């Protein structure tokens, strides 16, 4: 099994990055880790339940604004409290939104989530007195594990304690999601994606399972959204705009929604590629549009999909030789 | 166990089933025989809750189930092996079978249900880590029946279990079904070929153009000229 080794190596590499990489690149890792959490959740919905949401920036916005409100208006600086509040609010908003959306599938589901996302965007944009409108709300520096860290220079704080705190959140979120998708619940979601009508004949309440997947993905998006705030220091409505929802779907496709870690890889590649392309040409959206088209046409399985068929073939050969097939086929 | 009482089923404007009634008692094996398009699948799909009868009743253990959701009906103890097998191709054989032990709780413990399912079709044990695309039609059919069995149902609905199978695999499928009936499950089996109707069948219904035209034993059916005209010549 090379899978766990690769994952462990990746975590070690991320942990060591601040020691070797430039501060600039280390700072880019912060949005990557926040998006990693968002995408783990989004992929439960997209990859496992087969529902494409174009409104998850709504929940990123909920998480980010929760942090901004708590630090700016309520003098609550503890990041633990912020993350728990973001998760709770994400679930609270996702419950009614999800209950409506999961009654529909395919394009209707996508359009409905898009509509809810736009309602929220307009709300935070127009309720100036509450949200600061297009100027946004400051996300003051949160304390970590009860330590204020207010005296630290901002960069030292971000590449030091905050970096490792984010990494910790990503690891915990990954372990939880791994448990979820490998539980009976995760397996039921896959049957629903495969064939909802037949899943029903096994006693699976399709709508209820989709609803649970929706709420879990919203909680992940809210937690990831809260993590996005501190590096920016200010939360504004663009976080909740529909193009942001589009970006995270793009990240998922880029990395490959058919594998567990595909979307996380997609987030990493997206952020560093965007950063590089923007430094070379001003029209990064043009380039990214072409990349998206190429991915959909030539590599529907995403970047990890390009790696995996080779491995599958190697395994199949081993299976024929040894007679005893390996137990786990998804990495 | 199951009573279907004078159901009328429409698909859009077409009147598909006309006052269809049938009965399956506990531990009985009942066959619904008819030509393609006669209404066998529609009857089974109506029982499973995919279609709603416009009038009439469907009762499971005396409890009306018409109009309930499919997953609720499954959870009440009706296992279903559809005509197209309907296995989940992204899942392995083992996962396909295991899933039913989680979706319906209570009754026998999971390990016992799995033993039952694999016991009926032992060949599936060899394919546990295979996925749908690597399986033949006969293996899919067996998996479909084994999966329904893992739900620990009181009764099984089997829609044309021999349809499209190679003659070499038909005996293992029919042995499996015979074993299921010996385990005490009630079975309602839809079949288009009277030569496939197992000899231990308790009762046989013949359906033609959405109406039940014969009800009786297999021996009576062989002596009935109308029945033979409808379904006897498909060998």
XYZ file of C-alpha atoms in Angstrom:
566
model
C 0.000 0.000 0.000
C 1.702 3.153 -1.208
C -1.326 5.384 -0.517
C -0.823 5.992 3.218
C 2.912 6.547 2.632
C 2.234 9.232 0.024
C -0.254 10.959 2.336
C 2.133 10.801 5.302
C 4.942 12.178 3.131
C 2.687 15.026 1.986
C 1.803 15.952 5.583
C 5.489 15.897 6.584
C 6.369 18.025 3.547
C 3.693 20.577 4.453
C 4.901 20.596 8.056
C 8.510 21.190 6.962
C 7.650 23.782 4.289
C 8.024 26.862 6.581
C 11.605 25.787 7.349
C 12.736 25.622 3.736
C 10.357 27.542 1.437
C 10.195 31.306 1.047
C 7.731 33.197 3.235
C 5.762 34.104 0.136
C 5.133 30.496 -0.816
C 4.405 29.505 2.758
C 1.720 32.204 2.901
C 0.141 30.693 -0.220
C -0.203 27.435 1.685
C -2.711 29.052 4.059
C -5.534 29.477 1.522
C -4.622 26.028 0.170
C -5.231 24.426 3.570
C -8.474 26.352 4.040
C -9.685 25.216 0.606
C -8.573 21.671 1.364
C -11.140 21.589 4.182
C -13.825 23.162 1.971
C -13.191 20.673 -0.825
C -13.170 17.588 1.372
C -16.740 18.566 2.191
C -17.731 19.597 -1.313
C -16.521 16.285 -2.677
C -18.752 14.333 -0.314
C -21.575 15.991 -2.200
C -20.050 16.004 -5.695
C -17.927 12.865 -5.839
C -19.826 10.596 -3.477
C -23.441 11.761 -3.691
C -23.219 12.982 -7.299
C -24.699 16.432 -6.653
C -22.964 19.498 -8.117
C -23.452 22.585 -5.967
C -22.849 26.021 -7.437
C -23.647 27.726 -4.173
C -21.101 26.548 -1.652
C -19.498 29.996 -1.467
C -22.565 30.708 0.657
C -21.190 28.455 3.375
C -17.624 29.696 2.938
C -19.118 33.157 3.478
C -21.015 32.003 6.572
C -17.794 30.664 8.091
C -15.713 33.726 7.228
C -18.339 36.224 8.414
C -18.834 34.241 11.624
C -15.144 34.754 12.405
C -15.243 38.414 11.388
C -18.336 39.099 13.511
C -17.069 37.283 16.574
C -13.673 39.016 16.512
C -14.898 42.501 15.500
C -18.230 42.823 17.251
C -18.200 40.331 20.097
C -14.549 40.478 21.193
C -14.324 36.701 20.911
C -10.860 35.897 19.602
C -10.518 32.183 20.292
C -10.175 30.354 16.958
C -11.540 27.169 18.527
C -14.755 29.001 19.431
C -14.850 30.591 15.964
C -14.498 27.241 14.180
C -17.180 25.596 16.311
C -19.523 28.568 15.812
C -18.835 28.527 12.048
C -19.614 24.808 11.884
C -22.815 25.259 13.895
C -24.018 28.219 11.832
C -23.107 26.417 8.624
C -25.260 23.469 9.699
C -28.072 25.769 10.830
C -28.251 27.532 7.449
C -27.656 24.326 5.496
C -30.614 22.569 7.130
C -33.428 24.579 5.463
C -31.431 25.286 2.273
C -30.465 21.632 1.937
C -33.953 20.383 2.735
C -35.220 22.327 -0.287
C -32.306 21.725 -2.663
C -31.894 17.948 -2.264
C -35.414 17.358 -3.541
C -33.946 18.166 -6.938
C -31.033 16.694 -8.845
C -28.668 17.611 -11.655
C -29.055 21.069 -13.163
C -32.066 21.917 -10.978
C -30.074 21.222 -7.833
C -27.165 23.286 -9.183
C -29.400 26.248 -10.094
C -31.190 26.180 -6.757
C -27.922 26.227 -4.802
C -26.729 29.036 -7.071
C -29.901 30.986 -6.288
C -29.466 30.597 -2.517
C -25.821 31.624 -2.865
C -26.826 34.802 -4.687
C -29.449 35.632 -2.070
C -26.793 35.445 0.627
C -24.319 37.447 -1.476
C -26.855 40.212 -1.994
C -27.692 40.160 1.697
C -24.098 40.707 2.854
C -23.538 43.293 0.106
C -26.611 45.392 0.853
C -26.920 45.202 4.645
C -24.189 47.740 5.027
C -24.665 48.504 8.709
C -24.458 44.871 9.674
C -21.812 43.528 7.292
C -19.924 46.605 6.103
C -21.242 46.040 2.580
C -18.568 45.814 -0.083
C -15.932 47.039 2.393
C -16.473 43.953 4.476
C -15.794 43.276 8.136
C -12.325 42.980 9.667
C -11.310 39.499 10.803
C -9.094 40.395 13.769
C -6.218 38.109 14.631
C -7.618 35.115 16.501
C -5.945 33.558 19.520
C -4.861 29.947 19.161
C -5.445 27.386 21.911
C -5.949 30.192 24.401
C -2.704 32.012 23.502
C -3.247 35.597 22.360
C -0.131 35.999 20.105
C -1.149 39.634 19.609
C 2.428 40.886 20.006
C 3.832 38.762 17.164
C 4.537 40.405 13.785
C 1.754 39.420 11.379
C 3.916 37.358 9.027
C 5.572 35.462 11.875
C 2.118 34.676 13.244
C 0.818 33.410 9.896
C 3.793 31.287 8.867
C 4.284 30.029 12.428
C 1.465 29.199 14.834
C -1.398 29.842 12.419
C 0.202 27.681 9.737
C 0.499 24.690 12.045
C -2.943 25.283 13.497
C -4.396 25.169 9.952
C -2.466 22.006 9.231
C -3.906 20.462 12.389
C -7.433 21.367 11.284
C -6.813 19.880 7.827
C -5.515 16.618 9.313
C -8.485 16.281 11.672
C -10.948 17.189 8.894
C -9.328 14.621 6.593
C -9.483 11.844 9.179
C -13.142 12.611 9.908
C -14.054 12.646 6.203
C -12.124 9.424 5.607
C -14.217 7.795 8.332
C -17.412 9.219 6.847
C -16.861 8.019 3.282
C -15.730 4.577 4.425
C -18.694 4.125 6.743
C -21.965 2.507 5.704
C -23.227 6.065 5.206
C -20.546 6.715 2.577
C -21.308 3.452 0.840
C -25.016 4.299 0.742
C -24.164 7.641 -0.890
C -22.256 5.789 -3.609
C -25.224 3.530 -4.309
C -27.391 6.636 -4.636
C -24.945 8.177 -7.109
C -24.894 4.890 -9.045
C -28.632 4.354 -9.194
C -31.021 6.137 -6.830
C -34.046 4.037 -7.846
C -32.276 0.777 -6.996
C -30.817 2.223 -3.785
C -34.406 2.698 -2.613
C -35.099 -1.018 -2.955
C -32.431 -1.657 -0.328
C -34.278 0.534 2.124
C -32.106 3.612 1.578
C -34.077 6.850 1.972
C -32.396 8.716 -0.879
C -33.530 12.227 0.052
C -32.489 11.845 3.678
C -28.992 10.655 2.771
C -28.545 13.488 0.287
C -29.664 15.938 2.946
C -27.122 14.650 5.462
C -24.374 14.857 2.827
C -25.413 18.433 2.071
C -25.257 19.506 5.720
C -21.886 17.833 6.311
C -20.444 19.489 3.212
C -21.781 22.867 4.389
C -20.132 22.414 7.793
C -16.814 21.695 6.085
C -17.218 24.728 3.835
C -17.958 26.960 6.835
C -14.923 25.708 8.777
C -12.726 26.190 5.698
C -14.256 29.643 5.188
C -13.377 30.628 8.748
C -9.767 29.513 8.122
C -9.626 31.715 5.001
C -10.272 34.873 7.055
C -7.185 35.491 9.233
C -4.607 35.574 6.395
C -6.724 38.165 4.528
C -7.636 40.012 7.713
C -10.894 41.226 6.189
C -14.012 39.411 5.021
C -15.912 40.909 2.091
C -18.806 39.738 -0.110
C -16.577 38.453 -2.956
C -15.993 35.394 -0.758
C -19.693 34.593 -1.152
C -19.966 35.481 -4.846
C -20.989 32.731 -7.255
C -17.669 32.790 -9.140
C -16.119 31.630 -5.876
C -18.522 28.656 -5.902
C -17.399 28.046 -9.476
C -13.742 28.158 -8.449
C -14.123 25.412 -5.877
C -15.994 23.212 -8.359
C -13.116 23.895 -10.778
C -10.569 22.847 -8.128
C -12.504 19.630 -7.602
C -12.578 18.824 -11.331
C -8.926 19.805 -11.708
C -7.768 17.341 -9.075
C -10.387 14.688 -9.834
C -13.605 14.095 -7.943
C -13.398 10.323 -8.350
C -10.697 10.012 -5.710
C -10.649 11.017 -2.061
C -7.622 13.317 -2.256
C -8.230 14.558 -5.826
C -9.964 17.802 -4.821
C -7.230 18.584 -2.266
C -4.595 18.171 -4.967
C -6.799 20.325 -7.203
C -6.821 23.129 -4.620
C -3.035 23.009 -4.346
C -2.479 23.114 -8.102
C -5.143 25.793 -8.581
C -3.630 28.182 -6.049
C -0.035 27.880 -7.196
C -0.969 27.852 -10.884
C -3.206 30.897 -10.472
C -0.430 32.692 -8.632
C 2.082 31.896 -11.353
C -0.191 32.651 -14.312
C -1.242 35.970 -12.759
C 2.393 36.969 -12.478
C 2.998 36.212 -16.159
C -0.170 37.452 -17.910
C -3.053 39.582 -16.661
C -5.702 37.329 -18.220
C -5.542 34.387 -15.838
C -9.218 33.525 -16.335
C -8.600 33.021 -20.043
C -5.820 30.543 -19.318
C -7.864 28.786 -16.634
C -10.845 28.491 -18.963
C -8.653 26.688 -21.485
C -7.294 24.399 -18.753
C -10.806 23.574 -17.561
C -11.888 22.706 -21.111
C -8.819 20.501 -21.568
C -9.448 18.703 -18.245
C -13.064 17.965 -19.078
C -12.233 16.676 -22.571
C -8.941 14.830 -22.063
C -8.837 13.991 -18.364
C -12.340 13.660 -16.938
C -10.798 11.964 -13.902
C -8.709 15.057 -13.164
C -5.000 15.117 -12.337
C -5.202 12.124 -10.003
C -7.238 10.325 -12.658
C -4.195 10.607 -14.919
C -2.057 8.860 -12.318
C -4.453 6.143 -11.259
C -5.250 4.069 -14.367
C -1.590 3.025 -14.515
C -1.697 1.880 -10.933
C -4.964 0.035 -11.491
C -3.404 -1.848 -14.408
C -0.430 -2.819 -12.262
C -2.782 -4.083 -9.582
C -4.862 -6.038 -12.071
C -1.694 -7.733 -13.312
C -0.743 -8.578 -9.728
C -4.212 -9.943 -9.135
C -3.994 -12.326 -12.061
C -0.547 -13.467 -10.916
C -1.169 -13.881 -7.204
C -4.766 -15.058 -7.253
C -5.552 -13.102 -4.084
C -6.775 -9.607 -4.937
C -5.995 -6.625 -2.703
C -8.818 -5.560 -0.435
C -8.968 -1.822 -1.042
C -9.221 -0.296 -4.482
C -9.734 3.367 -3.698
C -6.651 5.079 -2.300
C -47.910 -12.466 3.488
C -48.639 -10.378 0.393
C -52.066 -9.606 -1.014
C -52.647 -7.693 -4.208
C -56.320 -6.882 -4.511
C -57.824 -5.645 -7.771
C -55.215 -3.031 -8.625
C -55.573 -0.800 -11.652
C -52.349 0.809 -12.801
C -51.950 3.501 -15.413
C -48.721 4.697 -16.958
C -49.654 8.143 -18.196
C -52.861 7.541 -20.160
C -52.342 3.820 -20.774
C -54.264 1.354 -18.687
C -51.537 -1.212 -17.969
C -52.962 -3.410 -15.215
C -56.692 -4.216 -15.017
C -58.020 -5.403 -11.660
C -54.991 -7.592 -10.999
C -55.255 -9.708 -7.848
C -52.822 -12.227 -6.476
C -51.845 -13.707 -3.182
C -48.609 -15.054 -1.735
C -48.779 -16.875 1.587
C -45.954 -17.378 4.060
C -43.298 -19.800 2.717
C -45.121 -20.017 -0.629
C -43.478 -19.841 -4.022
C -45.773 -18.101 -6.475
C -45.055 -17.550 -10.155
C -46.469 -14.793 -12.313
C -46.170 -15.966 -15.890
C -46.865 -14.013 -19.042
C -45.416 -12.857 -22.309
C -43.182 -9.813 -22.635
C -45.285 -6.721 -22.172
C -48.111 -8.569 -20.423
C -47.663 -6.609 -17.189
C -45.422 -8.812 -14.999
C -42.798 -6.172 -14.300
C -45.451 -3.525 -13.842
C -47.135 -5.688 -11.193
C -43.860 -6.179 -9.344
C -42.903 -2.523 -9.674
C -46.271 -1.498 -8.293
C -45.791 -3.779 -5.290
C -42.362 -2.175 -4.718
C -43.897 1.302 -4.768
C -42.402 2.621 -8.012
C -45.901 2.952 -9.434
C -49.090 3.826 -7.618
C -52.245 1.910 -8.327
C -55.170 4.154 -9.229
C -57.463 1.790 -7.350
C -57.112 -1.448 -5.404
C -54.949 -2.452 -2.470
C -51.512 -3.903 -1.865
C -51.043 -5.397 1.597
C -47.968 -6.814 3.261
C -48.806 -8.874 6.370
C -52.234 -7.213 6.397
C -50.757 -3.729 6.327
C -51.575 -1.550 3.293
C -48.390 -0.470 1.468
C -49.726 1.079 -1.747
C -48.598 4.702 -2.003
C -45.672 4.242 0.394
C -42.121 5.069 -0.629
C -39.979 2.316 -2.108
C -37.370 2.472 0.655
C -40.065 2.134 3.300
C -41.511 -0.915 1.566
C -38.039 -2.461 1.355
C -37.527 -1.791 5.056
C -40.786 -3.616 5.805
C -39.177 -6.789 4.500
C -39.629 -6.999 0.747
C -36.461 -7.904 -1.095
C -36.328 -7.084 -4.786
C -34.122 -8.477 -7.554
C -35.015 -6.481 -10.664
C -34.979 -7.706 -14.230
C -31.844 -5.688 -15.111
C -30.099 -6.873 -11.892
C -29.561 -3.241 -10.876
C -26.314 -3.903 -9.052
C -24.127 -0.958 -8.088
C -21.256 -1.149 -10.542
C -18.989 1.248 -8.633
C -19.094 -1.034 -5.614
C -17.434 -4.404 -5.117
C -19.466 -7.585 -4.821
C -18.846 -7.639 -1.070
C -19.989 -4.017 -0.677
C -23.096 -4.647 -2.768
C -24.132 -7.415 -0.391
C -22.992 -5.782 2.842
C -24.931 -2.615 2.249
C -28.254 -4.335 2.791
C -27.158 -5.438 6.268
C -26.889 -1.785 7.302
C -29.968 -0.336 5.670
C -32.399 -2.656 7.417
C -31.585 -3.141 11.060
C -33.090 -5.640 13.413
C -33.714 -9.280 12.643
C -30.761 -11.538 12.133
C -27.223 -10.249 12.830
C -25.188 -9.047 9.848
C -22.727 -11.953 9.825
C -25.557 -14.465 9.654
C -27.218 -12.607 6.786
C -23.956 -12.499 4.827
C -23.464 -16.243 5.394
C -26.975 -16.813 4.070
C -26.411 -14.692 0.978
C -23.066 -16.288 0.136
C -24.402 -19.710 1.098
C -27.030 -19.506 -1.622
C -24.540 -18.434 -4.295
C -21.130 -19.664 -3.091
C -19.491 -18.600 -6.360
C -19.866 -14.954 -5.271
C -17.298 -15.491 -2.507
C -14.629 -15.831 -5.150
C -15.554 -12.480 -6.710
C -15.869 -10.455 -3.499
C -13.449 -7.707 -4.547
C -14.669 -7.488 -8.133
C -16.743 -4.615 -9.381
C -19.794 -4.662 -11.627
C -18.166 -4.225 -15.040
C -16.064 -7.356 -14.483
C -19.077 -9.605 -14.003
C -21.140 -11.703 -16.394
C -24.907 -11.413 -16.672
C -25.448 -14.553 -14.605
C -23.114 -13.367 -11.847
C -24.916 -10.044 -11.735
C -28.218 -11.834 -11.400
C -26.905 -13.927 -8.516
C -25.472 -10.830 -6.857
C -28.786 -9.060 -7.256
C -30.634 -11.930 -5.546
C -27.963 -12.334 -2.848
C -28.155 -8.616 -2.112
C -31.920 -8.776 -1.725
C -31.461 -11.757 0.589
C -28.956 -9.859 2.782
C -31.772 -7.426 3.549
C -33.202 -10.320 5.604
C -36.601 -10.009 3.935
C -39.642 -12.107 4.720
C -40.398 -12.174 1.034
C -38.492 -11.835 -2.236
C -39.674 -10.448 -5.557
C -37.644 -11.900 -8.411
C -38.229 -10.349 -11.815
C -37.301 -12.807 -14.588
C -34.229 -14.279 -12.881
C -33.403 -16.413 -15.925
C -33.882 -13.705 -18.545
C -30.951 -13.507 -20.948
C -28.784 -16.032 -19.108
C -26.673 -18.637 -20.847
C -28.080 -22.175 -20.417
C -24.937 -23.220 -18.542
C -25.533 -20.791 -15.695
C -29.302 -21.276 -15.361
C -28.931 -24.373 -13.118
C -26.852 -22.535 -10.497
C -29.339 -19.658 -10.412
C -32.310 -22.007 -10.100
C -30.514 -24.047 -7.393
C -30.006 -20.818 -5.472
C -33.680 -19.921 -5.754
C -34.693 -23.426 -4.628
C -32.449 -23.021 -1.587
C -34.036 -19.650 -0.784
C -37.495 -21.201 -0.788
C -36.265 -24.004 1.509
C -34.990 -21.307 3.908
C -38.624 -20.316 4.361
C -38.778 -17.053 2.424
C -41.924 -16.415 0.460
C -41.119 -15.794 -3.203
C -43.001 -14.081 -6.001
C -41.268 -14.885 -9.269
C -42.081 -13.323 -12.630
C -41.290 -15.494 -15.624
C -42.079 -15.460 -19.334
C -41.282 -19.103 -19.986
C -43.426 -21.822 -18.383
C -40.541 -24.272 -18.831
C -38.559 -22.227 -16.305
C -41.286 -22.382 -13.671
C -39.892 -24.533 -10.852
C -41.861 -27.701 -10.092
C -42.131 -26.806 -6.383
C -44.229 -23.739 -7.258
C -47.215 -23.470 -4.913
C -49.389 -21.518 -7.311
C -49.134 -19.959 -10.705
C -50.835 -16.914 -12.163
C -50.915 -16.224 -15.867
C -51.120 -12.587 -16.918
C -52.098 -11.471 -20.412
C -52.577 -7.868 -21.535
C -52.705 -6.626 -17.971
C -55.265 -9.158 -16.739
C -54.923 -12.335 -14.713
C -56.356 -15.063 -16.955
C -55.433 -18.135 -14.947
C -54.714 -19.040 -11.337
C -53.896 -22.580 -10.217
C -51.232 -25.212 -9.807
C -48.506 -25.940 -12.328
C -50.152 -29.281 -13.240
C -53.460 -27.534 -13.945
C -51.648 -24.991 -16.084
C -50.106 -27.737 -18.221
C -53.606 -29.108 -18.844
C -55.111 -25.708 -19.694
C -55.302 -25.035 -23.409
C -55.524 -21.238 -23.053
C -52.467 -21.131 -20.817
C -50.437 -23.231 -23.194
C -51.472 -21.078 -26.115
C -50.226 -17.955 -24.305
C -47.018 -19.149 -22.688
C -46.382 -22.719 -23.752
C -44.765 -22.039 -27.067
C -41.856 -19.912 -25.976
C -39.384 -22.732 -25.502
